[in-house]
XYZ file of N, CA and C in Angstrom:
150
model
N -20.639 -122.887 27.273
C -20.959 -123.812 26.199
C -19.684 -124.077 25.409
N -19.441 -125.323 25.090
C -18.260 -125.716 24.326
C -18.697 -126.439 23.058
N -17.937 -126.284 22.008
C -18.164 -127.015 20.770
C -16.910 -127.790 20.409
N -17.078 -129.029 19.996
C -15.958 -129.874 19.597
C -15.999 -130.020 18.081
N -14.951 -129.549 17.412
C -14.872 -129.594 15.960
C -13.806 -130.601 15.539
N -14.087 -131.358 14.454
C -13.080 -132.298 13.971
C -12.046 -131.553 13.129
N -11.034 -132.273 12.653
C -9.932 -131.631 11.926
C -10.378 -131.017 10.603
N -11.575 -131.364 10.124
C -12.101 -130.770 8.905
C -13.032 -129.593 9.194
N -13.170 -129.232 10.474
C -13.972 -128.080 10.848
C -15.453 -128.351 11.013
N -15.831 -129.630 11.076
C -17.244 -129.991 11.242
C -17.564 -130.095 12.724
N -18.628 -129.409 13.144
C -19.059 -129.474 14.536
C -19.584 -130.872 14.828
N -19.007 -131.528 15.821
C -19.394 -132.888 16.167
C -20.189 -132.974 17.466
N -19.989 -132.021 18.394
C -20.632 -132.128 19.697
C -20.647 -130.771 20.378
N -21.754 -130.461 21.068
C -21.876 -129.228 21.840
C -22.393 -129.593 23.223
N -21.800 -129.018 24.255
C -22.228 -129.262 25.628
C -21.752 -128.109 26.494
N -22.388 -127.917 27.621
C -21.967 -126.841 28.522
C -20.784 -127.249 29.390
N -20.406 -128.517 29.331
C -19.328 -129.052 30.158
C -18.134 -129.443 29.288
N -17.000 -128.810 29.528
C -15.775 -129.091 28.758
C -15.398 -130.571 28.844
N -15.495 -131.148 30.039
C -15.115 -132.556 30.216
C -16.019 -133.492 29.424
N -17.282 -133.132 29.251
C -18.201 -133.958 28.457
C -17.778 -133.958 26.991
N -17.328 -132.818 26.501
C -16.842 -132.751 25.115
C -15.599 -133.614 24.930
N -14.709 -133.565 25.892
C -13.487 -134.379 25.817
C -13.830 -135.866 25.912
N -14.778 -136.210 26.762
C -15.210 -137.616 26.882
C -15.819 -138.102 25.569
N -16.561 -137.225 24.888
C -17.139 -137.572 23.584
C -16.019 -137.878 22.589
N -14.995 -137.047 22.567
C -13.859 -137.268 21.669
C -13.179 -138.598 21.978
N -13.005 -138.892 23.252
C -12.381 -140.151 23.650
C -13.251 -141.348 23.269
N -14.566 -141.192 23.374
C -15.480 -142.270 23.010
C -15.284 -142.697 21.558
N -15.057 -141.718 20.688
C -14.857 -142.004 19.273
C -13.379 -142.064 18.893
N -12.528 -142.181 19.918
C -11.093 -142.359 19.742
C -10.466 -141.254 18.894
N -10.932 -140.015 19.112
C -10.317 -138.862 18.456
C -9.175 -138.376 19.337
N -7.975 -138.355 18.805
C -6.865 -137.828 19.590
C -6.875 -136.304 19.500
N -6.216 -135.657 20.423
C -6.289 -134.197 20.530
C -5.744 -133.476 19.294
N -4.989 -134.164 18.442
C -4.508 -133.520 17.217
C -5.568 -133.556 16.115
N -6.681 -134.273 16.366
C -7.735 -134.384 15.363
C -9.002 -133.624 15.716
N -8.976 -132.831 16.782
C -10.133 -132.012 17.117
C -9.692 -130.739 17.819
N -10.591 -129.773 17.847
C -10.360 -128.570 18.640
C -11.611 -128.301 19.463
N -11.399 -127.789 20.634
C -12.465 -127.486 21.580
C -12.559 -125.973 21.688
N -13.728 -125.429 21.391
C -13.909 -123.981 21.373
C -14.970 -123.578 22.386
N -14.626 -122.598 23.212
C -15.566 -122.040 24.182
C -16.539 -121.138 23.429
N -17.826 -121.469 23.481
C -18.848 -120.704 22.791
C -19.633 -119.841 23.764
N -18.993 -119.469 24.871
C -19.661 -118.730 25.939
C -20.067 -117.325 25.546
N -20.923 -116.744 26.375
C -21.442 -115.391 26.154
C -20.338 -114.347 26.143
N -19.279 -114.564 26.918
C -18.221 -113.556 27.006
C -17.517 -113.353 25.666
N -17.550 -114.310 24.780
C -16.938 -114.146 23.447
C -17.669 -113.071 22.672
N -18.989 -113.059 22.732
C -19.761 -112.061 21.996
C -19.499 -110.665 22.517
N -19.343 -110.555 23.825
C -19.117 -109.228 24.407
C -17.752 -108.662 24.001
N -16.827 -109.514 23.597
C -15.505 -109.069 23.159
C -15.449 -108.885 21.654
N -16.587 -109.096 20.980
C -16.623 -108.908 19.532
C -16.174 -110.108 18.745
N -16.022 -111.264 19.375
C -15.623 -112.484 18.674
C -16.874 -113.323 18.449
N -17.153 -113.664 17.225
C -18.364 -114.446 16.905
C -17.997 -115.763 16.284
């Protein structure tokens, strides 16, 4: 699962496919300096990162 956050830290889109999140950013003409893509996968919890 991936989450796409804008430069102000607001969650804009969640999907299980990284490319779908990037396509969403491109649809709204967000350049890569205006968003961050975060992996929200299960393995993060197992490493103690929430």
